[in-house]
Amino acid sequence: VPVKITGDMLYTNAPCTNTNYGDEFVGWHVLLDGDNSTFFHSEYNNVDSSDGLEHYIRVDLGRGNEISRFSLSYMTRPSFAYAASPTTIVVEGSNSADGDYTVIATLTDLPTTDATTYQSDILTNGKAYRYIRYRVTATGTGELAYGHPFFAIDELAMTRCDLEPL
């Protein structure tokens, strides 16, 4: 079952502030608009993230919508994908936005070719979480002075997988 992600469900600790190339973060619609020419990317101006962690996107599923089994999909940046495509994402869950997060899975060897759709296997650790955080720990390139790689993705989606396999 697709999880309908909306802009008010999303948060990042490192929105892009660069206005030189029109890259400044203007809203979450770029991840949700079905337009492969738009994309989200995190800060790359040698500015640390708001909390000192690697750059991430957090999804707030809302009270009563906790999820324990799901898959992730996104598309790599439509041009220059190698420069900022995640190669490792740590998927984490919590029931408090600013609380402790538990690692659900570490996704590695992710695609870095232009406009490639990635679909994860089912992700679970047996617990249900309201907040799912996608923390990017490595990219094709894009390492900042603070040691946090910036990243770019397009068309973020999640699918709820409630049933256990037979």
Backbone as a printed PyTorch tensor [residue, N CA C, xyz], in Angstrom:
tensor([[[  0.8520,  -1.1770,   0.0000],
         [  0.0000,   0.0000,   0.0000],
         [  0.8910,   1.2310,   0.0000]],

        [[  0.7890,   2.1010,  -1.0060],
         [  1.6000,   3.3130,  -1.0170],
         [  1.2670,   4.2040,   0.1770]],

        [[  2.2820,   4.8050,   0.7570],
         [  2.1110,   5.7990,   1.8120],
         [  2.1050,   7.1500,   1.1120]],

        [[  1.0180,   7.8840,   1.2370],
         [  0.9310,   9.1910,   0.5820],
         [  1.7530,  10.1990,   1.3860]],

        [[  2.9470,  10.5220,   0.8910],
         [  3.8140,  11.4960,   1.5540],
         [  3.4290,  12.8810,   1.0670]],

        [[  3.2720,  13.7990,   2.0010],
         [  2.9880,  15.1920,   1.6760],
         [  4.0940,  16.0660,   2.2590]],

        [[  4.1770,  17.2820,   1.7770],
         [  5.2260,  18.1950,   2.2220],
         [  5.2320,  18.4580,   3.7070]],

        [[  4.0550,  18.4760,   4.3420],
         [  4.0270,  18.7510,   5.7810],
         [  4.5030,  17.5700,   6.6170]],

        [[  4.7710,  16.4320,   5.9830],
         [  5.2980,  15.2600,   6.6800],
         [  6.8190,  15.2160,   6.6560]],

        [[  7.4630,  16.1100,   5.8950],
         [  8.8940,  16.0190,   5.6410],
         [  9.6890,  17.0940,   6.3700]],

        [[ 10.9150,  16.7200,   6.7400],
         [ 11.8480,  17.6310,   7.4070],
         [ 13.2580,  17.2400,   6.9760]],

        [[ 14.1380,  18.2190,   6.8720],
         [ 15.5560,  17.9570,   6.6640],
         [ 16.3710,  18.7910,   7.6320]],

        [[ 17.5060,  18.2650,   8.0270],
         [ 18.4110,  19.0050,   8.9070],
         [ 19.4100,  19.8450,   8.1150]],

        [[ 19.3230,  19.8280,   6.7730],
         [ 20.3020,  20.5470,   5.9550],
         [ 19.6870,  21.0370,   4.6400]],

        [[ 18.6910,  21.9620,   4.7150],
         [ 18.1300,  22.4830,   3.4610],
         [ 19.1540,  23.3500,   2.7380]],

        [[ 19.1930,  23.2670,   1.4230],
         [ 20.1680,  24.0210,   0.6350],
         [ 19.8630,  25.5170,   0.7070]],

        [[ 20.8950,  26.3150,   0.9430],
         [ 20.7470,  27.7690,   1.0070],
         [ 21.4140,  28.4830,  -0.1600]],

        [[ 22.0080,  27.7460,  -1.0930],
         [ 22.7490,  28.3480,  -2.2000],
         [ 21.8030,  28.9830,  -3.2020]],

        [[ 21.8940,  30.2910,  -3.3710],
         [ 21.0530,  31.0010,  -4.3290],
         [ 21.7790,  31.2670,  -5.6390]],

        [[ 23.0780,  30.9510,  -5.7250],
         [ 23.8680,  31.2630,  -6.9200],
         [ 23.3690,  30.5630,  -8.1720]],

        [[ 22.8860,  29.3460,  -8.0380],
         [ 22.4610,  28.5600,  -9.1980],
         [ 20.9750,  28.2610,  -9.1720]],

        [[ 20.2350,  28.9490,  -8.3230],
         [ 18.8120,  28.6700,  -8.1790],
         [ 18.5440,  27.3860,  -7.4300]],

        [[ 19.5050,  26.9510,  -6.6090],
         [ 19.3970,  25.6810,  -5.8990],
         [ 18.7240,  25.7890,  -4.5360]],

        [[ 18.4640,  26.9950,  -4.0760],
         [ 17.9290,  27.1750,  -2.7340],
         [ 16.6480,  26.3650,  -2.5380]],

        [[ 16.5570,  25.7120,  -1.3730],
         [ 15.3730,  24.9120,  -1.0510],
         [ 14.1430,  25.8250,  -1.0230]],

        [[ 13.1350,  25.4640,  -1.8140],
         [ 11.9200,  26.2770,  -1.8900],
         [ 10.6780,  25.5080,  -1.4560]],

        [[ 10.7930,  24.2300,  -1.2670],
         [  9.6490,  23.4370,  -0.8270],
         [  9.8010,  21.9820,  -1.1980]],

        [[  8.9850,  21.1610,  -0.5450],
         [  9.0650,  19.7150,  -0.7300],
         [  8.4130,  19.2440,  -2.0120]],

        [[  7.6960,  20.1180,  -2.7040],
         [  7.0310,  19.7060,  -3.9460],
         [  8.0190,  19.0950,  -4.9420]],

        [[  9.3000,  19.4910,  -4.8710],
         [ 10.2930,  18.9680,  -5.8160],
         [ 10.5110,  17.4630,  -5.6580]],

        [[ 10.1820,  16.9210,  -4.5030],
         [ 10.2970,  15.4760,  -4.2690],
         [  9.0160,  14.7300,  -4.5810]],

        [[  7.9230,  15.4670,  -4.7410],
         [  6.6090,  14.8420,  -4.7840],
         [  5.7970,  15.2200,  -6.0170]],

        [[  6.3980,  15.9000,  -6.9860],
         [  5.6250,  16.4760,  -8.0900],
         [  5.5440,  15.6140,  -9.3390]],

        [[  6.1900,  14.4560,  -9.3510],
         [  6.1670,  13.6090, -10.5380],
         [  6.9690,  14.1720, -11.6960]],

        [[  7.7490,  15.1990, -11.4380],
         [  8.5400,  15.8770, -12.4730],
         [ 10.0100,  15.5150, -12.2790]],

        [[ 10.5720,  14.7470, -13.1950],
         [ 11.9510,  14.2990, -13.0580],
         [ 12.9760,  15.3970, -13.2790]],

        [[ 12.5440,  16.5790, -13.6960],
         [ 13.5030,  17.6680, -13.8880],
         [ 13.7110,  18.4720, -12.6080]],

        [[ 12.9030,  18.2340, -11.5820],
         [ 13.0880,  18.8890, -10.2950],
         [ 13.6310,  17.8710,  -9.3040]],

        [[ 14.3550,  18.3370,  -8.2980],
         [ 14.9130,  17.4150,  -7.3150],
         [ 15.2530,  18.1730,  -6.0450]],

        [[ 15.3780,  17.4330,  -4.9610],
         [ 15.8220,  17.9800,  -3.6820],
         [ 17.3100,  17.7150,  -3.5460]],

        [[ 18.0570,  18.6860,  -3.0730],
         [ 19.4020,  18.3700,  -2.6080],
         [ 19.6830,  19.1320,  -1.3390]],

        [[ 20.5430,  18.5430,  -0.5340],
         [ 20.8560,  19.1240,   0.7650],
         [ 21.9730,  20.1520,   0.6200]],

        [[ 22.2510,  20.8260,   1.6970],
         [ 23.2170,  21.9270,   1.7400],
         [ 24.5940,  21.5140,   1.2470]],

        [[ 25.2200,  22.3680,   0.4410],
         [ 26.5800,  22.0910,  -0.0180],
         [ 27.4840,  23.3180,   0.0820]],

        [[ 27.1380,  24.2620,   0.9320],
         [ 27.9010,  25.5010,   1.0910],
         [ 28.8450,  25.4870,   2.2810]],

        [[ 29.3610,  24.3150,   2.6610],
         [ 30.2400,  24.2040,   3.8290],
         [ 29.5870,  24.7630,   5.0900]],

        [[ 28.2860,  24.5610,   5.1950],
         [ 27.5220,  24.9220,   6.3790],
         [ 27.1220,  23.6090,   7.0430]],

        [[ 27.3540,  23.5020,   8.3510],
         [ 27.0200,  22.2600,   9.0380],
         [ 25.5100,  22.0770,   9.0940]],

        [[ 25.0730,  20.8440,   9.2600],
         [ 23.6500,  20.5570,   9.4150],
         [ 23.1660,  21.1710,  10.7250]],

        [[ 21.8640,  21.3210,  10.8650],
         [ 21.3090,  21.9840,  12.0500],
         [ 21.5810,  21.2200,  13.3400]],

        [[ 21.8320,  19.9140,  13.2480],
         [ 22.0510,  19.1190,  14.4520],
         [ 23.4010,  18.4070,  14.4750]],

        [[ 24.2660,  18.7120,  13.5030],
         [ 25.5950,  18.1140,  13.4680],
         [ 25.6420,  16.7020,  12.9140]],

        [[ 24.4990,  16.1470,  12.5250],
         [ 24.4590,  14.7970,  11.9590],
         [ 24.6390,  14.8480,  10.4480]],

        [[ 24.8700,  13.6650,   9.8530],
         [ 24.8520,  13.5910,   8.4010],
         [ 23.4970,  14.1040,   7.9160]],

        [[ 23.4630,  14.5780,   6.6770],
         [ 22.2310,  15.1250,   6.1190],
         [ 21.1770,  14.0230,   5.9960]],

        [[ 19.9400,  14.3760,   6.3130],
         [ 18.8650,  13.3940,   6.2460],
         [ 17.5490,  14.0500,   5.8620]],

        [[ 16.6260,  13.1870,   5.4700],
         [ 15.2210,  13.5420,   5.3120],
         [ 14.4560,  12.6800,   6.3040]],

        [[ 13.5560,  13.3240,   7.0460],
         [ 12.7350,  12.6050,   8.0210],
         [ 11.2750,  12.6740,   7.5850]],

        [[ 10.5940,  11.5430,   7.6510],
         [  9.1670,  11.4650,   7.3320],
         [  8.4060,  11.2730,   8.6370]],

        [[  7.4210,  12.1480,   8.8960],
         [  6.5370,  12.0190,  10.0540],
         [  5.2260,  11.4140,   9.5640]],

        [[  4.9900,  10.1630,   9.9080],
         [  3.7940,   9.4600,   9.4490],
         [  2.5450,   9.8480,  10.2360]],

        [[  2.7130,  10.5530,  11.3410],
         [  1.5830,  10.9850,  12.1500],
         [  1.1810,   9.9520,  13.1840]],

        [[  0.6060,  10.4430,  14.2500],
         [  0.1470,   9.5670,  15.3340],
         [ -0.9190,   8.6160,  14.8110]],

        [[ -0.7690,   7.3510,  15.1320],
         [ -1.7200,   6.3400,  14.6900],
         [ -1.3830,   5.7310,  13.3380]],

        [[ -0.3380,   6.2370,  12.6900],
         [  0.0690,   5.7270,  11.3750],
         [  1.4530,   5.0880,  11.4090]],

        [[  1.8850,   4.6540,  12.5780],
         [  3.1890,   4.0390,  12.7160],
         [  3.3400,   2.8850,  11.7200]],

        [[  4.5730,   2.6190,  11.3490],
         [  4.8490,   1.6280,  10.3070],
         [  5.9690,   0.7110,  10.7780]],

        [[  5.8320,  -0.5920,  10.4930],
         [  6.8770,  -1.5340,  10.9090],
         [  7.5250,  -2.2450,   9.7320]],

        [[  6.8440,  -2.3260,   8.5940],
         [  7.3740,  -2.9770,   7.3900],
         [  7.0620,  -2.0690,   6.2100]],

        [[  8.1040,  -1.6830,   5.4850],
         [  7.9050,  -0.7490,   4.3830],
         [  9.0690,  -0.8520,   3.4120]],

        [[  8.8870,  -0.2560,   2.2540],
         [  9.9940,  -0.1250,   1.3080],
         [ 10.1300,   1.3450,   0.9320]],

        [[ 11.2880,   1.6880,   0.4630],
         [ 11.6380,   3.0490,   0.0630],
         [ 11.8980,   3.0580,  -1.4290]],

        [[ 11.4870,   4.1260,  -2.0970],
         [ 11.9060,   4.3230,  -3.4790],
         [ 12.1990,   5.7960,  -3.7000]],

        [[ 13.0950,   6.0550,  -4.6300],
         [ 13.4260,   7.4110,  -5.0420],
         [ 14.1110,   7.3210,  -6.3970]],

        [[ 14.2850,   8.4610,  -7.0260],
         [ 15.0050,   8.5190,  -8.2900],
         [ 16.2630,   9.3490,  -8.0820]],

        [[ 17.3380,   8.9510,  -8.7470],
         [ 18.5630,   9.7420,  -8.6830],
         [ 18.3620,  11.0360,  -9.4560]],

        [[ 19.2060,  12.0030,  -9.1740],
         [ 19.1350,  13.3020,  -9.8420],
         [ 19.1680,  13.1020, -11.3610]],

        [[ 18.3590,  13.8390, -12.0990],
         [ 18.2680,  13.6140, -13.5410],
         [ 19.5030,  14.0320, -14.3380]],

        [[ 20.3700,  14.8470, -13.7810],
         [ 21.6350,  15.1630, -14.4570],
         [ 22.7140,  15.2610, -13.3930]],

        [[ 23.9100,  14.8610, -13.7190],
         [ 25.0240,  14.8570, -12.7590],
         [ 24.7210,  13.9870, -11.5450]],

        [[ 24.0090,  12.8960, -11.7320],
         [ 23.6040,  12.0430, -10.6150],
         [ 24.7960,  11.5580,  -9.8080]],

        [[ 25.8880,  11.2080, -10.4760],
         [ 27.0590,  10.6800,  -9.7750],
         [ 27.5690,  11.6400,  -8.7200]],

        [[ 27.3660,  12.9310,  -8.9120],
         [ 27.9430,  13.9350,  -8.0270],
         [ 27.3060,  13.9520,  -6.6460]],

        [[ 26.0480,  13.5770,  -6.5370],
         [ 25.3990,  13.7020,  -5.2370],
         [ 24.4330,  12.5660,  -4.9340]],

        [[ 24.4680,  11.5040,  -5.6980],
         [ 23.5700,  10.3900,  -5.4130],
         [ 24.0380,   9.6420,  -4.1760]],

        [[ 23.0950,   9.3180,  -3.2790],
         [ 23.4840,   8.5200,  -2.1170],
         [ 24.0230,   7.1580,  -2.5530]],

        [[ 25.0990,   6.7300,  -1.9410],
         [ 25.5800,   5.3630,  -2.1280],
         [ 25.3230,   4.5340,  -0.8760]],

        [[ 25.1200,   5.2110,   0.2560],
         [ 24.7440,   4.5530,   1.5040],
         [ 23.7140,   5.4050,   2.2330]],

        [[ 22.6040,   4.7760,   2.5920],
         [ 21.5680,   5.4280,   3.3940],
         [ 21.3050,   4.5560,   4.6080]],

        [[ 21.3700,   5.1630,   5.7900],
         [ 20.9960,   4.4820,   7.0220],
         [ 19.5310,   4.8360,   7.2910]],

        [[ 18.6820,   3.8190,   7.3100],
         [ 17.2550,   4.0070,   7.5440],
         [ 17.0140,   3.7710,   9.0290]],

        [[ 16.3910,   4.7560,   9.6810],
         [ 16.2010,   4.7050,  11.1220],
         [ 14.7600,   5.0160,  11.4870]],

        [[ 14.3260,   4.5390,  12.6340],
         [ 12.9810,   4.8000,  13.1070],
         [ 12.9830,   5.2820,  14.5400]],

        [[ 11.9580,   6.0770,  14.8780],
         [ 11.7780,   6.5750,  16.2380],
         [ 10.3080,   6.9260,  16.4370]],

        [[  9.8970,   7.0410,  17.6620],
         [  8.5520,   7.5160,  17.9620],
         [  8.5710,   8.9080,  18.5650]],

        [[  9.7390,   9.5460,  18.5100],
         [  9.9020,  10.9330,  18.9320],
         [ 10.7870,  11.6170,  17.8980]],

        [[ 10.3350,  12.7330,  17.3590],
         [ 11.0660,  13.4030,  16.2780],
         [ 12.5240,  13.6660,  16.6450]],

        [[ 12.7600,  14.1350,  17.8480],
         [ 14.1160,  14.4750,  18.2690],
         [ 14.6820,  13.4690,  19.2610]],

        [[ 14.0550,  12.3060,  19.3580],
         [ 14.5020,  11.2850,  20.2980],
         [ 15.5780,  10.3940,  19.7150]],

        [[ 15.7980,   9.2910,  20.3900],
         [ 16.7690,   8.3100,  19.9190],
         [ 16.1890,   7.5570,  18.7250]],

        [[ 17.0360,   7.3080,  17.7450],
         [ 16.6320,   6.5680,  16.5510],
         [ 17.2830,   5.1940,  16.5620]],

        [[ 16.5370,   4.2050,  16.0880],
         [ 17.0030,   2.8410,  15.9790],
         [ 17.2570,   2.5350,  14.5120]],

        [[ 18.3890,   1.9250,  14.2220],
         [ 18.7020,   1.5580,  12.8430],
         [ 17.7850,   0.4210,  12.4110]],

        [[ 17.0900,   0.6250,  11.3130],
         [ 16.2290,  -0.3960,  10.7170],
         [ 17.0140,  -1.1600,   9.6490]],

        [[ 17.7730,  -0.4260,   8.8370],
         [ 18.5550,  -1.0450,   7.7640],
         [ 19.6110,  -0.0640,   7.2890]],

        [[ 20.6650,  -0.6010,   6.6970],
         [ 21.6590,   0.2110,   6.0080],
         [ 21.6580,  -0.2210,   4.5520]],

        [[ 21.2970,   0.7120,   3.6890],
         [ 21.2200,   0.4390,   2.2520],
         [ 22.5360,   0.8610,   1.6160]],

        [[ 23.1870,  -0.0500,   0.8990],
         [ 24.4900,   0.2410,   0.3010],
         [ 24.4630,  -0.0440,  -1.2010]],

        [[ 25.5200,   0.3880,  -1.8590],
         [ 25.6730,   0.1750,  -3.3020],
         [ 24.4730,   0.6980,  -4.0800]],

        [[ 24.0060,   1.8780,  -3.7130],
         [ 22.8460,   2.4800,  -4.3570],
         [ 23.2380,   3.0590,  -5.7130]],

        [[ 22.2770,   3.2160,  -6.6300],
         [ 22.6020,   3.6550,  -7.9920],
         [ 23.0900,   5.0980,  -8.0520]],

        [[ 23.9930,   5.3530,  -8.9890],
         [ 24.5150,   6.7120,  -9.1880],
         [ 24.3900,   7.1680, -10.6340]],

        [[ 23.6100,   6.4620, -11.4330],
         [ 23.4140,   6.8770, -12.8170],
         [ 22.2180,   7.8170, -12.9100]],

        [[ 22.2130,   8.6620, -13.9340],
         [ 21.1780,   9.6840, -14.0970],
         [ 19.7760,   9.0900, -14.1460]],

        [[ 18.8610,   9.7210, -13.4030],
         [ 17.4320,   9.4130, -13.4450],
         [ 17.1400,   7.9140, -13.3460]],

        [[ 17.7580,   7.2800, -12.3560],
         [ 17.5480,   5.8530, -12.1130],
         [ 16.6600,   5.6930, -10.8850]],

        [[ 15.6190,   4.8790, -10.9990],
         [ 14.7370,   4.6350,  -9.8670],
         [ 15.3060,   3.5150,  -9.0130]],

        [[ 15.3680,   3.7680,  -7.7100],
         [ 15.8010,   2.7640,  -6.7420],
         [ 14.5780,   2.3120,  -5.9510]],

        [[ 14.4370,   1.0250,  -5.7590],
         [ 13.3680,   0.4430,  -4.9370],
         [ 14.0150,  -0.5230,  -3.9580]],

        [[ 13.8550,  -0.2610,  -2.6720],
         [ 14.4610,  -1.1410,  -1.6700],
         [ 13.6450,  -2.4170,  -1.5030]],

        [[ 14.2690,  -3.3990,  -0.8800],
         [ 13.5430,  -4.5600,  -0.3850],
         [ 12.6820,  -4.0920,   0.7850]],

        [[ 11.8930,  -4.9890,   1.3600],
         [ 11.1030,  -4.6450,   2.5410],
         [ 12.0510,  -4.3950,   3.7120]],

        [[ 11.8380,  -3.2990,   4.4010],
         [ 12.6630,  -2.8940,   5.5380],
         [ 11.8520,  -3.0850,   6.8150]],

        [[ 12.4430,  -3.7400,   7.7990],
         [ 11.7470,  -3.9580,   9.0690],
         [ 12.7510,  -4.3490,  10.1470]],

        [[ 12.4080,  -4.0410,  11.3800],
         [ 13.1520,  -4.6020,  12.5130],
         [ 12.1830,  -5.0730,  13.5920]],

        [[ 10.9010,  -5.2020,  13.2160],
         [  9.9090,  -5.7460,  14.1320],
         [  9.1980,  -4.7290,  15.0000]],

        [[  9.5760,  -3.4610,  14.9310],
         [  8.9320,  -2.4240,  15.7330],
         [  8.2790,  -1.4140,  14.8030]],

        [[  7.2120,  -0.7890,  15.2810],
         [  6.5150,   0.2330,  14.5020],
         [  7.0030,   1.6220,  14.9200]],

        [[  7.2120,   2.4910,  13.9330],
         [  7.7320,   3.8340,  14.1920],
         [  6.8810,   4.8920,  13.5010]],

        [[  6.7590,   6.0260,  14.1520],
         [  6.0800,   7.1860,  13.5680],
         [  7.0270,   7.9690,  12.6600]],

        [[  8.2830,   8.0750,  13.0590],
         [  9.2740,   8.8520,  12.3120],
         [ 10.2640,   7.9100,  11.6360]],

        [[ 10.4160,   8.0770,  10.3320],
         [ 11.3980,   7.3160,   9.5700],
         [ 12.4040,   8.3180,   9.0350]],

        [[ 13.6650,   8.0650,   9.3280],
         [ 14.7330,   8.9860,   8.9130],
         [ 15.6410,   8.2820,   7.9150]],

        [[ 15.8970,   8.9660,   6.8000],
         [ 16.8090,   8.4920,   5.7640],
         [ 18.0700,   9.3390,   5.8590]],

        [[ 19.0860,   8.7970,   6.5350],
         [ 20.3320,   9.5290,   6.7950],
         [ 21.3880,   9.0640,   5.7980]],

        [[ 21.8620,  10.0070,   4.9720],
         [ 22.8280,   9.6950,   3.9160],
         [ 24.2340,   9.7910,   4.5010]],

        [[ 24.9550,   8.6710,   4.4780],
         [ 26.2960,   8.6440,   5.0620],
         [ 27.4000,   8.5990,   4.0110]],

        [[ 27.0390,   8.3520,   2.7500],
         [ 28.0390,   8.3580,   1.6700],
         [ 27.3430,   8.6510,   0.3420]],

        [[ 28.0490,   9.3700,  -0.5280],
         [ 27.5630,   9.6630,  -1.8750],
         [ 28.6940,   9.4080,  -2.8610]],

        [[ 28.3600,   9.5100,  -4.1600],
         [ 29.3900,   9.3510,  -5.1850],
         [ 30.5240,  10.3380,  -4.9870]],

        [[ 30.2020,  11.5580,  -4.7070],
         [ 31.1360,  12.6250,  -4.3230],
         [ 30.3550,  13.5710,  -3.4360]],

        [[ 30.8560,  14.7420,  -3.2060],
         [ 30.0870,  15.7350,  -2.4630],
         [ 30.4200,  15.8300,  -0.9980]],

        [[ 31.6100,  15.4320,  -0.6080],
         [ 32.0100,  15.5230,   0.7970],
         [ 32.2330,  16.9850,   1.1670]],

        [[ 31.6560,  17.4200,   2.2660],
         [ 31.8270,  18.7870,   2.7400],
         [ 32.9600,  18.8660,   3.7540]],

        [[ 33.3780,  20.0680,   4.0500],
         [ 34.4320,  20.2800,   5.0410],
         [ 34.0290,  19.7120,   6.3990]],

        [[ 32.7520,  19.6870,   6.6910],
         [ 32.2830,  19.1640,   7.9660],
         [ 32.1990,  17.6400,   7.9840]],

        [[ 32.5030,  17.0020,   6.8630],
         [ 32.4830,  15.5520,   6.8060],
         [ 31.1330,  14.9610,   6.4820]],

        [[ 30.1650,  15.8060,   6.1520],
         [ 28.8240,  15.3220,   5.8150],
         [ 28.6100,  15.4610,   4.3170]],

        [[ 28.3790,  14.3580,   3.6140],
         [ 28.1440,  14.4720,   2.1740],
         [ 26.7700,  15.0680,   1.8900]],

        [[ 26.7100,  16.0070,   0.9400],
         [ 25.3990,  16.4760,   0.5000],
         [ 24.8470,  15.4560,  -0.4880]],

        [[ 23.5350,  15.4900,  -0.6890],
         [ 22.9280,  14.5110,  -1.5920],
         [ 21.7770,  15.1270,  -2.3610]],

        [[ 21.4110,  14.4810,  -3.4520],
         [ 20.2760,  14.8970,  -4.2720],
         [ 19.4470,  13.6700,  -4.6270]],

        [[ 18.1300,  13.7900,  -4.4850],
         [ 17.2140,  12.7340,  -4.9060],
         [ 15.9470,  13.3710,  -5.4760]],

        [[ 15.1520,  12.5410,  -6.1300],
         [ 13.9140,  12.9810,  -6.7530],
         [ 12.8380,  11.9420,  -6.4630]],

        [[ 11.6240,  12.3510,  -6.3720],
         [ 10.4340,  11.4870,  -6.2820],
         [ 10.5260,  10.4310,  -5.1720]],

        [[ 10.6140,  10.9010,  -3.9490],
         [ 10.6570,  10.0390,  -2.7690],
         [  9.2950,   9.3750,  -2.5420]],

        [[  9.3000,   8.0820,  -2.2340],
         [  8.0560,   7.3670,  -1.9450],
         [  8.3200,   6.2280,  -0.9570]],

        [[  7.2710,   5.8770,  -0.2350],
         [  7.3180,   4.7410,   0.6760],
         [  6.1030,   3.8640,   0.4070]],

        [[  6.2680,   2.5590,   0.6470],
         [  5.1690,   1.6200,   0.5080],
         [  5.0580,   0.8230,   1.7900]],

        [[  3.8630,   0.8160,   2.3620],
         [  3.5940,   0.0540,   3.5780],
         [  3.4700,  -1.4160,   3.1900]],

        [[  4.1400,  -2.2930,   3.9280],
         [  4.1200,  -3.7360,   3.6580],
         [  3.7010,  -4.4440,   4.9400]],

        [[  2.4260,  -4.3790,   5.2560],
         [  1.9380,  -4.8540,   6.5480],
         [  1.9340,  -6.3600,   6.7140]],

        [[  1.7610,  -7.0910,   5.6420],
         [  1.6280,  -8.5410,   5.7580],
         [  2.9850,  -9.2270,   5.8310]],

        [[  3.0760, -10.1950,   6.7110],
         [  4.2680, -11.0220,   6.7900],
         [  4.3040, -11.9450,   5.5730]],

        [[  5.4940, -12.2690,   5.0670],
         [  5.5530, -13.1950,   3.9180],
         [  5.0610, -14.5790,   4.3190]],

        [[  4.5100, -15.2940,   3.3460],
         [  4.0010, -16.6600,   3.6070],
         [  5.1530, -17.6480,   3.6870]]])
